[in-house]
CSV table of C-alpha atoms in Angstrom, one decimal:
chain,number,residue,atom,x,y,z
A,1,MET,CA,-24.7,22.8,-16.9
A,2,SER,CA,-26.4,25.1,-19.3
A,3,PRO,CA,-24.4,28.4,-19.7
A,4,HIS,CA,-27.6,30.5,-19.7
A,5,ARG,CA,-29.2,31.7,-16.4
A,6,GLN,CA,-32.1,29.5,-15.3
A,7,SER,CA,-34.7,30.5,-12.8
A,8,ASP,CA,-35.3,28.2,-9.9
A,9,THR,CA,-38.9,28.0,-10.9
A,10,GLU,CA,-38.2,26.6,-14.4
A,11,PRO,CA,-38.7,22.9,-14.9
A,12,GLY,CA,-35.0,22.1,-15.2
A,13,ALA,CA,-34.0,23.8,-11.9
A,14,GLN,CA,-33.7,21.2,-9.2
A,15,ARG,CA,-32.9,22.7,-5.8
A,16,LEU,CA,-30.3,20.8,-3.8
A,17,HIS,CA,-31.8,20.6,-0.3
A,18,ARG,CA,-28.6,19.7,1.6
A,19,THR,CA,-25.9,22.3,1.2
A,20,VAL,CA,-23.6,19.9,3.1
A,21,ASP,CA,-23.5,17.8,0.0
A,22,ILE,CA,-21.6,20.5,-1.9
A,23,PRO,CA,-17.9,19.8,-1.2
A,24,GLN,CA,-15.6,22.3,0.6
A,25,ALA,CA,-12.4,20.3,0.7
A,26,ASP,CA,-10.1,21.5,-2.1
A,27,ARG,CA,-7.5,18.7,-2.4
A,28,LEU,CA,-8.7,15.5,-3.9
A,29,GLU,CA,-5.4,13.9,-3.0
A,30,ASN,CA,-6.4,14.3,0.6
A,31,VAL,CA,-9.7,12.5,-0.1
A,32,ARG,CA,-7.5,9.6,-1.3
A,33,GLN,CA,-5.3,9.8,1.8
A,34,PHE,CA,-8.4,9.8,4.0
A,35,ALA,CA,-9.8,6.7,2.2
A,36,ALA,CA,-6.4,5.0,2.6
A,37,ALA,CA,-6.3,5.9,6.3
A,38,ILE,CA,-9.7,4.1,6.8
A,39,ARG,CA,-8.4,1.1,4.9
A,40,ASP,CA,-5.3,1.0,7.1
A,41,GLY,CA,-7.2,1.3,10.3
A,42,ILE,CA,-6.0,4.8,11.3
A,43,TYR,CA,-8.6,6.4,13.5
A,44,HIS,CA,-6.8,8.4,16.2
A,45,PRO,CA,-7.9,12.1,15.7
A,46,VAL,CA,-4.4,13.6,16.2
A,47,THR,CA,-2.8,11.2,13.8
A,48,LEU,CA,-5.5,11.8,11.2
A,49,LEU,CA,-5.2,15.5,11.4
A,50,GLU,CA,-1.5,15.4,11.1
A,51,LEU,CA,-1.7,13.0,8.2
A,52,LEU,CA,-4.0,15.3,6.2
A,53,ASP,CA,-2.2,18.4,7.5
A,54,VAL,CA,-5.5,20.1,8.5
A,55,ASP,CA,-7.3,21.3,11.5
A,56,ALA,CA,-10.4,19.6,13.0
A,57,ARG,CA,-12.8,21.8,10.9
A,58,HIS,CA,-11.1,21.0,7.6
A,59,PHE,CA,-10.8,17.4,8.5
A,60,ALA,CA,-14.6,17.3,8.7
A,61,TYR,CA,-14.7,18.8,5.2
A,62,TYR,CA,-12.6,15.9,3.8
A,63,ARG,CA,-14.6,13.3,5.6
A,64,GLN,CA,-17.7,14.8,4.0
A,65,ALA,CA,-16.0,15.0,0.6
A,66,ALA,CA,-15.2,11.3,0.8
A,67,THR,CA,-18.9,10.7,1.7
A,68,ILE,CA,-20.1,12.8,-1.2
A,69,LEU,CA,-17.9,10.9,-3.6
A,70,GLY,CA,-19.1,7.5,-2.2
A,71,MET,CA,-15.6,6.5,-1.1
A,72,ILE,CA,-16.7,5.6,2.4
A,73,THR,CA,-19.9,4.2,3.9
A,74,ARG,CA,-21.4,3.6,7.3
A,75,THR,CA,-21.6,0.1,8.8
A,76,ALA,CA,-24.4,-1.3,10.8
A,77,ASP,CA,-22.7,-0.2,14.0
A,78,SER,CA,-22.2,3.3,12.7
A,79,ARG,CA,-18.5,2.9,12.0
A,80,VAL,CA,-16.8,4.3,8.8
A,81,ALA,CA,-15.8,1.7,6.3
A,82,LEU,CA,-14.2,1.8,2.8
A,83,SER,CA,-16.8,1.4,0.0
A,84,GLU,CA,-16.3,-0.4,-3.3
A,85,GLN,CA,-15.8,2.9,-4.9
A,86,GLY,CA,-13.1,3.7,-2.4
A,87,LYS,CA,-11.4,0.4,-2.9
A,88,SER,CA,-11.4,1.0,-6.7
A,89,LEU,CA,-9.7,4.4,-6.1
A,90,LEU,CA,-7.0,2.9,-3.9
A,91,ALA,CA,-6.3,0.3,-6.5
A,92,THR,CA,-5.1,3.0,-8.9
A,93,PRO,CA,-1.6,4.5,-8.8
A,94,GLU,CA,-1.6,8.0,-7.3
A,95,ARG,CA,-1.9,10.9,-9.7
A,96,SER,CA,-2.4,8.5,-12.6
A,97,GLU,CA,-4.9,8.7,-15.4
A,98,ALA,CA,-6.6,5.7,-13.9
A,99,GLU,CA,-7.0,7.6,-10.6
A,100,ARG,CA,-8.4,10.7,-12.3
A,101,LEU,CA,-10.8,8.5,-14.2
A,102,CYS,CA,-12.0,7.0,-10.9
A,103,PHE,CA,-12.5,10.5,-9.4
A,104,ARG,CA,-14.4,11.5,-12.6
A,105,GLU,CA,-16.7,8.5,-12.2
A,106,ALA,CA,-17.3,9.3,-8.5
A,107,ILE,CA,-18.1,13.0,-9.3
A,108,ARG,CA,-20.5,11.8,-12.1
A,109,SER,CA,-22.3,9.6,-9.6
A,110,ALA,CA,-22.6,12.2,-6.9
A,111,ARG,CA,-26.3,13.4,-6.8
A,112,ALA,CA,-25.5,16.9,-5.6
A,113,LEU,CA,-22.9,17.5,-8.4
A,114,LYS,CA,-25.1,16.4,-11.3
A,115,PRO,CA,-26.1,20.0,-12.3
A,116,PHE,CA,-22.3,20.6,-12.8
A,117,GLN,CA,-21.5,17.6,-15.0
A,118,SER,CA,-20.8,19.6,-18.2
A,119,PHE,CA,-18.5,21.8,-16.1
A,120,PHE,CA,-16.5,18.8,-14.9
A,121,GLU,CA,-16.4,17.4,-18.4
A,122,GLY,CA,-14.5,20.5,-19.6
A,123,GLU,CA,-17.2,23.0,-20.6
A,124,ASP,CA,-15.7,26.5,-20.4
A,125,ILE,CA,-18.0,28.2,-17.9
A,126,PRO,CA,-17.0,31.4,-16.0
A,127,PHE,CA,-16.4,31.2,-12.3
A,128,GLU,CA,-19.1,33.8,-11.6
A,129,GLN,CA,-21.7,31.8,-13.5
A,130,VAL,CA,-20.9,28.6,-11.6
A,131,ALA,CA,-21.1,30.4,-8.3
A,132,ASP,CA,-24.4,32.0,-9.3
A,133,ARG,CA,-25.8,28.6,-10.3
A,134,LEU,CA,-24.6,27.0,-7.1
A,135,GLN,CA,-26.2,29.8,-5.0
A,136,ARG,CA,-29.6,29.5,-6.7
A,137,LEU,CA,-29.6,25.7,-6.3
A,138,THR,CA,-28.6,25.6,-2.7
A,139,GLY,CA,-29.6,28.9,-1.1
A,140,LEU,CA,-26.0,29.5,0.1
A,141,ALA,CA,-24.9,33.0,0.8
A,142,PRO,CA,-23.0,34.6,-2.1
A,143,SER,CA,-19.6,34.5,-0.3
A,144,THR,CA,-20.1,30.9,0.7
A,145,ALA,CA,-21.2,29.9,-2.8
A,146,GLU,CA,-18.0,31.5,-4.1
A,147,ARG,CA,-15.8,29.4,-1.7
A,148,ARG,CA,-17.6,26.2,-2.7
A,149,THR,CA,-17.1,27.1,-6.3
A,150,GLN,CA,-13.4,27.5,-5.7
A,151,THR,CA,-13.5,23.9,-4.5
A,152,LEU,CA,-15.3,22.7,-7.7
A,153,PHE,CA,-12.6,24.4,-9.8
A,154,GLN,CA,-9.8,22.8,-7.8
A,155,TRP,CA,-11.5,19.4,-8.3
A,156,ARG,CA,-11.9,19.9,-12.1
A,157,LYS,CA,-8.2,21.0,-12.4
A,158,TYR,CA,-7.1,17.8,-10.6
A,159,ILE,CA,-9.2,15.4,-12.6
A,160,GLN,CA,-8.2,17.0,-15.9
A,161,GLY,CA,-4.5,16.4,-15.1
A,162,ASP,CA,-1.6,17.9,-17.0
A,163,ALA,CA,-3.1,18.7,-20.4
A,164,HIS,CA,0.3,20.0,-21.6
A,165,ARG,CA,2.5,17.1,-20.6
A,166,ALA,CA,5.5,16.8,-22.9
A,167,VAL,CA,5.4,14.1,-25.5
A,168,GLY,CA,8.1,11.5,-25.0
A,169,PRO,CA,9.0,8.6,-22.8
A,170,GLN,CA,7.1,8.5,-19.4
A,171,VAL,CA,8.8,7.5,-16.2
A,172,PRO,CA,6.5,6.4,-13.3
A,173,ALA,CA,6.5,9.1,-10.6
A,174,LEU,CA,7.1,7.3,-7.3
A,175,THR,CA,8.0,10.3,-5.1
A,176,SER,CA,4.4,11.2,-4.2
A,177,GLN,CA,3.5,7.5,-3.7
A,178,LEU,CA,6.4,6.9,-1.4
A,179,GLU,CA,5.7,10.1,0.6
A,180,SER,CA,2.1,9.0,1.0
A,181,LEU,CA,3.1,5.5,2.0
A,182,ILE,CA,5.5,6.7,4.6
A,183,ALA,CA,3.0,9.3,5.9
A,184,ARG,CA,0.4,6.6,6.4
A,185,HIS,CA,2.9,4.3,8.0
A,186,ASN,CA,3.9,7.0,10.5
A,187,ALA,CA,0.3,7.9,11.3
A,188,LEU,CA,-0.4,4.2,12.1
A,189,ALA,CA,2.9,3.9,14.0
A,190,LYS,CA,2.0,7.0,16.1
A,191,GLN,CA,-1.4,5.6,16.7
A,192,SER,CA,0.0,2.3,17.9
A,193,PHE,CA,2.5,4.0,20.1
A,194,LEU,CA,-0.1,6.2,21.6
A,195,GLU,CA,-2.3,3.2,22.3
A,196,TRP,CA,0.7,1.5,24.0
A,197,MET,CA,1.3,4.6,26.2
A,198,GLN,CA,-2.3,4.7,27.1
A,199,LYS,CA,-2.0,1.3,28.7
A,200,MET,CA,1.1,2.2,30.6
A,201,ASP,CA,1.2,2.6,34.3
A,202,PRO,CA,0.8,6.3,35.0
A,203,THR,CA,4.2,6.5,36.8
A,204,ALA,CA,5.9,4.7,34.0
A,205,PHE,CA,4.4,7.2,31.5
A,206,GLU,CA,5.7,10.1,33.5
A,207,HIS,CA,9.2,8.6,33.5
A,208,LEU,CA,9.0,8.1,29.8
A,209,VAL,CA,8.3,11.8,29.3
A,210,GLY,CA,11.1,12.5,31.8
A,211,ARG,CA,13.5,10.6,29.6
A,212,LEU,CA,12.4,12.6,26.6
A,213,VAL,CA,12.9,15.9,28.6
A,214,GLN,CA,16.4,14.8,29.5
A,215,ALA,CA,17.1,13.8,25.9
A,216,MET,CA,16.1,17.3,24.8
A,217,ASN,CA,19.0,18.7,26.8
A,218,HIS,CA,17.2,19.6,30.0
A,219,LEU,CA,19.2,19.3,33.2
A,220,GLU,CA,18.2,18.3,36.8
A,221,VAL,CA,15.2,16.3,35.5
A,222,VAL,CA,13.0,15.2,38.4
A,223,VAL,CA,9.9,13.2,38.0
A,224,GLN,CA,7.6,13.9,40.9
A,225,GLY,CA,4.1,13.0,39.6
A,226,GLY,CA,1.4,11.5,41.9
A,227,PRO,CA,-0.8,12.8,44.7
A,228,GLY,CA,0.4,16.2,46.0
A,229,ASP,CA,2.5,17.0,43.0
A,230,GLY,CA,1.2,20.6,43.0
A,231,GLY,CA,0.1,20.4,39.3
A,232,VAL,CA,3.6,19.6,38.1
A,233,ASP,CA,4.7,16.1,37.2
A,234,ILE,CA,8.2,16.8,36.0
A,235,ARG,CA,10.6,19.6,36.9
A,236,ALA,CA,13.7,20.4,34.9
A,237,VAL,CA,16.3,23.1,34.2
A,238,LYS,CA,17.0,24.5,30.7
A,239,ILE,CA,20.0,26.6,29.9
A,240,ASP,CA,18.8,29.7,27.9
A,241,GLN,CA,20.6,31.5,25.1
A,242,TRP,CA,22.4,33.7,27.6
A,243,ASN,CA,23.7,30.6,29.4
A,244,HIS,CA,21.4,31.2,32.3
A,245,PRO,CA,19.6,28.3,34.0
A,246,THR,CA,15.8,28.6,33.7
A,247,HIS,CA,13.3,26.4,35.5
A,248,VAL,CA,10.7,24.4,33.6
A,249,ALA,CA,7.5,22.8,34.8
A,250,ILE,CA,6.0,19.9,32.8
A,251,GLN,CA,2.5,18.4,33.4
A,252,VAL,CA,1.4,15.2,31.6
A,253,LYS,CA,-2.1,14.1,30.8
A,254,ARG,CA,-2.6,10.5,29.7
A,255,TYR,CA,-5.9,10.8,27.9
A,256,SER,CA,-7.6,8.5,25.4
A,257,GLU,CA,-8.3,9.7,21.8
A,258,THR,CA,-11.9,10.6,22.6
A,259,ASN,CA,-10.9,13.1,25.3
A,260,SER,CA,-9.2,16.5,25.0
A,261,VAL,CA,-7.3,18.5,27.5
A,262,GLY,CA,-9.4,21.5,28.4
A,263,ARG,CA,-9.0,25.1,29.4
A,264,LYS,CA,-8.9,24.2,33.1
A,265,GLN,CA,-5.7,22.2,32.8
A,266,VAL,CA,-4.0,25.0,30.9
A,267,ASP,CA,-5.1,27.6,33.5
A,268,GLU,CA,-3.8,25.4,36.3
A,269,LEU,CA,-0.3,25.1,34.8
A,270,ILE,CA,-0.2,28.9,34.0
A,271,GLY,CA,-1.2,29.5,37.7
A,272,VAL,CA,1.8,27.3,38.8
A,273,MET,CA,4.1,29.2,36.5
A,274,THR,CA,2.9,32.5,37.8
A,275,ARG,CA,3.1,31.6,41.5
A,276,GLU,CA,6.6,30.1,41.2
A,277,ARG,CA,7.8,32.6,38.6
A,278,LEU,CA,8.9,29.9,36.3
A,279,ALA,CA,10.4,30.7,32.9
A,280,SER,CA,8.4,28.1,31.0
A,281,GLY,CA,5.8,25.3,31.2
A,282,ILE,CA,5.0,22.4,29.0
A,283,LEU,CA,1.6,20.6,28.9
A,284,VAL,CA,1.9,17.1,27.3
A,285,THR,CA,-1.0,14.8,26.4
A,286,THR,CA,-1.5,11.5,24.5
A,287,ALA,CA,-4.7,13.1,23.1
A,288,ASP,CA,-5.3,16.6,21.9
A,289,PHE,CA,-6.3,20.1,23.3
A,290,SER,CA,-9.7,21.7,23.1
A,291,ALA,CA,-10.1,24.9,21.1
A,292,GLN,CA,-10.5,26.9,24.4
A,293,ALA,CA,-7.3,25.3,25.7
A,294,GLN,CA,-5.3,26.2,22.6
A,295,LYS,CA,-6.6,29.8,22.7
A,296,ALA,CA,-5.6,30.2,26.3
A,297,ALA,CA,-2.1,28.8,25.6
A,298,ALA,CA,-1.7,31.1,22.7
A,299,GLU,CA,-2.1,34.0,25.0
A,300,GLU,CA,0.8,32.8,27.3
A,301,PRO,CA,4.1,32.7,25.3
A,302,ARG,CA,5.8,30.8,28.2
A,303,LEU,CA,3.6,27.8,27.7
A,304,GLN,CA,3.9,25.0,25.1
A,305,LEU,CA,1.3,22.4,24.2
A,306,VAL,CA,2.4,19.0,23.0
A,307,ASN,CA,-0.4,16.7,21.7
A,308,GLY,CA,-0.2,13.0,21.0
A,309,ALA,CA,1.2,13.2,17.5
A,310,LYS,CA,3.8,15.8,18.4
A,311,LEU,CA,4.8,13.7,21.5
A,312,VAL,CA,5.6,10.6,19.4
A,313,ASP,CA,7.4,12.8,16.9
A,314,LEU,CA,9.6,14.2,19.7
A,315,LEU,CA,10.2,10.7,21.0
A,316,ALA,CA,11.2,9.5,17.6
A,317,ARG,CA,13.5,12.5,16.9
A,318,HIS,CA,15.4,11.9,20.2
A,319,GLY,CA,15.4,8.1,20.1
A,320,VAL,CA,13.2,7.5,23.1
A,321,GLY,CA,11.4,4.2,22.5
A,322,VAL,CA,11.1,4.9,18.8
A,323,LYS,CA,13.2,6.7,16.1
A,324,TYR,CA,13.1,7.8,12.5
A,325,GLY,CA,14.6,5.4,10.0
A,326,LYS,CA,16.5,5.9,6.8
A,327,TYR,CA,13.5,7.1,4.8
A,328,GLY,CA,11.8,9.0,7.6
A,329,GLU,CA,9.7,6.1,8.7
A,330,ILE,CA,9.1,5.5,12.5
A,331,VAL,CA,10.7,2.3,13.8
A,332,LEU,CA,11.4,1.0,17.3
A,333,ALA,CA,14.7,2.2,18.8
A,334,SER,CA,17.1,-0.5,20.0
A,335,ALA,CA,18.1,-0.6,23.7
A,336,SER,CA,21.5,0.9,22.9
A,337,GLU,CA,19.9,3.9,21.1
A,338,GLN,CA,17.5,4.7,24.0
A,339,ALA,CA,18.1,8.0,25.8
A,340,ARG,CA,19.4,7.4,29.3
A,341,THR,CA,16.8,7.4,32.2
A,342,PRO,CA,16.9,10.5,34.5
A,343,ASP,CA,18.5,9.9,37.8
A,344,SER,CA,15.1,10.3,39.5
A,345,GLU,CA,14.0,7.1,37.9
A,346,HIS,CA,16.6,5.0,39.7
């Protein structure tokens, strides 16, 4: 990129027609994680969001970044698949020079990033000048162009690596690779367990959550789901910090990954809590919650939302069906490790 200001009307100024092709996902390591998730068959929304530690909006940024860099492609049936570029990336060790080289090649091949090649190759260009160039090429608002420029600087920092690494013997850094491997394993394990729960008989699923509630030190756990349950599938008693018994209402929604629990279900449980003067309520789902549902729940401190990823995490922490192994990996719990079934299940 030339350091001097260039008018959009000059021959060398090529306007980028799609602003969506300018990345807004700061962490290239997350682009790799997304590509690895596609390779491993991880597709459940809640597990993907947890794996990348982002919300739905930022997840879309990383999916687009992987597209910009040519790491993923669309198949004939409109599914996402790993490209040859993505396979090459995953064949390199994480945070290695080979990985950085692969990212550099992908950036060099990205059409929308061609005006910034000298910047990515190390040319010392001020932030303001990069943002100005980006704004003129895309028509982005100044503040938006600055945010996208921040992403470009983060990418350049990552692909440059540690320029001041100490001279001496090098030891392979396995920590980040092990953490990524376990994180992807857990995402796939959670997805598999959620799929299994999705196929369960509705009553069996309610009893599974009831076992979890009991394992979390609730008392008098009663599973009462079914027609006429009054909007409450499980009732329990929790001893508060003052050693007083408080009544808890739990509602479970066994939804597929393509559906979300909406505002209506949140309002219904809040209504039950208000009418019965309950101390707290928990809404559990195998899927996720809509933005409106999350907003409504945030305004009611007595209500907790548990989505699919958090549900499996709680089951693993308390040894109900699954547990966490020696290295933090999710494994099946043995029969002897299972939490005891509530009396209402017998």
